[in-house]
JSON list of C-alpha atoms in Angstrom, two decimals:
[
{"chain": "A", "resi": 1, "resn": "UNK", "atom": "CA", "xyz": [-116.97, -182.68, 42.11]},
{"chain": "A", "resi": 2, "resn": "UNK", "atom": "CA", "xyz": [-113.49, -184.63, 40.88]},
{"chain": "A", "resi": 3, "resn": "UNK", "atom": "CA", "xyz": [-110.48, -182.07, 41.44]},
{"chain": "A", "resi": 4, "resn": "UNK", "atom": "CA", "xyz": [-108.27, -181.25, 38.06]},
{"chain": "A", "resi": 5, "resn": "UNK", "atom": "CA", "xyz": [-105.74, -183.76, 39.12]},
{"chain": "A", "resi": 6, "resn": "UNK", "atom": "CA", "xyz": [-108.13, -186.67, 39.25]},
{"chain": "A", "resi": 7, "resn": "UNK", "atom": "CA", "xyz": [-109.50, -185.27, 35.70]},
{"chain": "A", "resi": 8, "resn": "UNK", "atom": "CA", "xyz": [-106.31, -185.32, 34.18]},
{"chain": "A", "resi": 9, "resn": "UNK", "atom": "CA", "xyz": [-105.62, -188.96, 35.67]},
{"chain": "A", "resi": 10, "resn": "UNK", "atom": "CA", "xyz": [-109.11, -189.99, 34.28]},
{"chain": "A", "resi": 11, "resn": "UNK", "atom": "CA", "xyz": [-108.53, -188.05, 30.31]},
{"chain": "A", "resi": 12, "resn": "UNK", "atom": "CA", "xyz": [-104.68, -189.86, 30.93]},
{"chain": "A", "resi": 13, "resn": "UNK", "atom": "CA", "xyz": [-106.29, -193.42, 31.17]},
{"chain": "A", "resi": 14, "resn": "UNK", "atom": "CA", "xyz": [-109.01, -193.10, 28.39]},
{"chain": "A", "resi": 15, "resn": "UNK", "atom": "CA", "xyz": [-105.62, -191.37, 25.93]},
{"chain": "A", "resi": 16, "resn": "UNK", "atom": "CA", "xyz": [-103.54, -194.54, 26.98]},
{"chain": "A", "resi": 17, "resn": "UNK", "atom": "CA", "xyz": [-106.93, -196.71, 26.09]},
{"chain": "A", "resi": 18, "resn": "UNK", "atom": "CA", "xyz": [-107.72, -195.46, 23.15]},
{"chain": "A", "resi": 19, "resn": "UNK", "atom": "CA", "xyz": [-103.85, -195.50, 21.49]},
{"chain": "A", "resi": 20, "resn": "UNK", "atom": "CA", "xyz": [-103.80, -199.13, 22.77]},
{"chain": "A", "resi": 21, "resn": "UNK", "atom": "CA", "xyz": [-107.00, -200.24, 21.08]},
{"chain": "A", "resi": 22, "resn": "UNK", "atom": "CA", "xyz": [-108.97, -201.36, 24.45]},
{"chain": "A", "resi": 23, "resn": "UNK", "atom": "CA", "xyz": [-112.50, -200.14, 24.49]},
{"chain": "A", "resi": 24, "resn": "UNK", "atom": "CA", "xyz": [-112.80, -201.20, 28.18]},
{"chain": "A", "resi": 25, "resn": "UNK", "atom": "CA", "xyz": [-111.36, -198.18, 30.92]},
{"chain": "A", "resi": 26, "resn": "UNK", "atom": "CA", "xyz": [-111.22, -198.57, 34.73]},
{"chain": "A", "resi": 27, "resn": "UNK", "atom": "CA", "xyz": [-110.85, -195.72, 37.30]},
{"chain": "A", "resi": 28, "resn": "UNK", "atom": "CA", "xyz": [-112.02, -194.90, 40.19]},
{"chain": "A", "resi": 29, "resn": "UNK", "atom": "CA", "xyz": [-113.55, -198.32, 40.89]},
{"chain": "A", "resi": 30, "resn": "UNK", "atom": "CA", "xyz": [-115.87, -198.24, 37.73]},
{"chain": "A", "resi": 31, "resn": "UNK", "atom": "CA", "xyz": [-115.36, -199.74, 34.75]},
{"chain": "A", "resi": 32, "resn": "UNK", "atom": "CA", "xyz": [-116.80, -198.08, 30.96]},
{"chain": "A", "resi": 33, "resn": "UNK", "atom": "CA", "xyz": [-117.22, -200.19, 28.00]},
{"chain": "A", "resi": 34, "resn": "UNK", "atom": "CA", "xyz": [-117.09, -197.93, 24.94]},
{"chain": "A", "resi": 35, "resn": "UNK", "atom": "CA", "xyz": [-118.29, -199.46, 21.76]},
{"chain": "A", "resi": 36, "resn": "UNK", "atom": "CA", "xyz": [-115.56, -197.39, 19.30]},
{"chain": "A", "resi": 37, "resn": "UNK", "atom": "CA", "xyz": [-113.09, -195.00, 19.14]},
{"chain": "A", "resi": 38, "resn": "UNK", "atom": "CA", "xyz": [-115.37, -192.00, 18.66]},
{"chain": "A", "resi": 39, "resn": "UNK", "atom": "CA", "xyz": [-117.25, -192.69, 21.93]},
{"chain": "A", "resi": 40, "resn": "UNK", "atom": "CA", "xyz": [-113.62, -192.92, 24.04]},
{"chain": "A", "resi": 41, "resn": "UNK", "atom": "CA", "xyz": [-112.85, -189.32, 21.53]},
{"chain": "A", "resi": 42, "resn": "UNK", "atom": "CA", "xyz": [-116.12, -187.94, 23.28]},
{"chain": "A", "resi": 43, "resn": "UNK", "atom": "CA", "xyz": [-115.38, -188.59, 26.47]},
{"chain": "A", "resi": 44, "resn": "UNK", "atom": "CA", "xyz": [-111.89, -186.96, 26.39]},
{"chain": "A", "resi": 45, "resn": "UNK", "atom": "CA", "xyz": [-113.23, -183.75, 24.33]},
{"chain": "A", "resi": 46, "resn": "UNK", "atom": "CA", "xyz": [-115.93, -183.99, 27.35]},
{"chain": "A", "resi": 47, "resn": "UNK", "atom": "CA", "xyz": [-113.28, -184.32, 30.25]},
{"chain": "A", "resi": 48, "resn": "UNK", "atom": "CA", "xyz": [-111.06, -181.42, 28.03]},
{"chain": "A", "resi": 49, "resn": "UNK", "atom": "CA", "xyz": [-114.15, -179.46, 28.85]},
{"chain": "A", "resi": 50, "resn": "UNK", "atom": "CA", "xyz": [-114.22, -180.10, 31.79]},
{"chain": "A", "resi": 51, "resn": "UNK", "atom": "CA", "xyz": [-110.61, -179.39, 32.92]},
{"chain": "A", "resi": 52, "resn": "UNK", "atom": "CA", "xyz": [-110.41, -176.34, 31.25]},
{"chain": "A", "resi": 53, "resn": "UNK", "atom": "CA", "xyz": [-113.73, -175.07, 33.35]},
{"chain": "A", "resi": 54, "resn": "UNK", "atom": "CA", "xyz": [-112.26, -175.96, 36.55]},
{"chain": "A", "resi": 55, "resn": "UNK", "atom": "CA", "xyz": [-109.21, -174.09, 35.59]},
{"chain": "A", "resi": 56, "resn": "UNK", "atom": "CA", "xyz": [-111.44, -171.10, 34.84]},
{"chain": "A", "resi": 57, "resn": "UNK", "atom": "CA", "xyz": [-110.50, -170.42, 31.01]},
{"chain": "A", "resi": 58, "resn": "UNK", "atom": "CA", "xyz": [-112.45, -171.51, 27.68]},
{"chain": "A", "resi": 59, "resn": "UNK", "atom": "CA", "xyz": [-111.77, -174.03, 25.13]},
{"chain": "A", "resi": 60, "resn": "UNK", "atom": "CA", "xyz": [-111.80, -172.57, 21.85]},
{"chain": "A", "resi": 61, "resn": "UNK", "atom": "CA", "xyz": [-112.53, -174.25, 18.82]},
{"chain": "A", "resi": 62, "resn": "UNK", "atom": "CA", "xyz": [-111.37, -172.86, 15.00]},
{"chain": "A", "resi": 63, "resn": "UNK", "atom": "CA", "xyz": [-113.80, -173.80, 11.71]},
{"chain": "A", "resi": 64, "resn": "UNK", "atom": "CA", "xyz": [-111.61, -173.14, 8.89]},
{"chain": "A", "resi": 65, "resn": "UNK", "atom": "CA", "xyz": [-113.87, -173.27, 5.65]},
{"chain": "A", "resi": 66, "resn": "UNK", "atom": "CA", "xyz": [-111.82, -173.22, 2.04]},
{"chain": "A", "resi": 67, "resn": "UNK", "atom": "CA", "xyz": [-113.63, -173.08, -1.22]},
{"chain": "A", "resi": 68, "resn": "UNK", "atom": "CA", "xyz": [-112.65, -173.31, -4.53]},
{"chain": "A", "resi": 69, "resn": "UNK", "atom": "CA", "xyz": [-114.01, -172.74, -8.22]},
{"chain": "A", "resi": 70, "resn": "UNK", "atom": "CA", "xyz": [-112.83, -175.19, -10.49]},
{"chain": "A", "resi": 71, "resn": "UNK", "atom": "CA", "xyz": [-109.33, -176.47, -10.51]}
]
């Protein structure tokens, strides 16, 4: 199992990726072709996950639903 630091280096490499455009990611001697920007999103929400289990606390996510009658 990675340790946190080499999960942060890993969601740090896909965040530079993805704000740069490149699809393609190397670390730890493998290389991931992602096909868009959703898949590279995924992978960060799944190393987010991740990080925050190894650190022993929850990620928790807010719904906020709005509705309105008429204008």
């Amino acid at each position: 199992m990675p340790t946190t630091a080499e999960l942060r280096a890993r969601r740090e490499t896909l965040a530079v990726q993805r704000s740069s455009g490149v699809a393609r990611v190397s670390y730890d001697g493998k290389t991931v072709d992602y096909r868009n920007v959703v898949e590279i999103d995924r992978a960060i929400e799944a190393l987010d996950r991740e990080i925050a289990t190894a650190e022993g606390r929850r990620i928790v996510r807010q719904v906020r639903a709005t509705t309105t009658k008429g204008l």
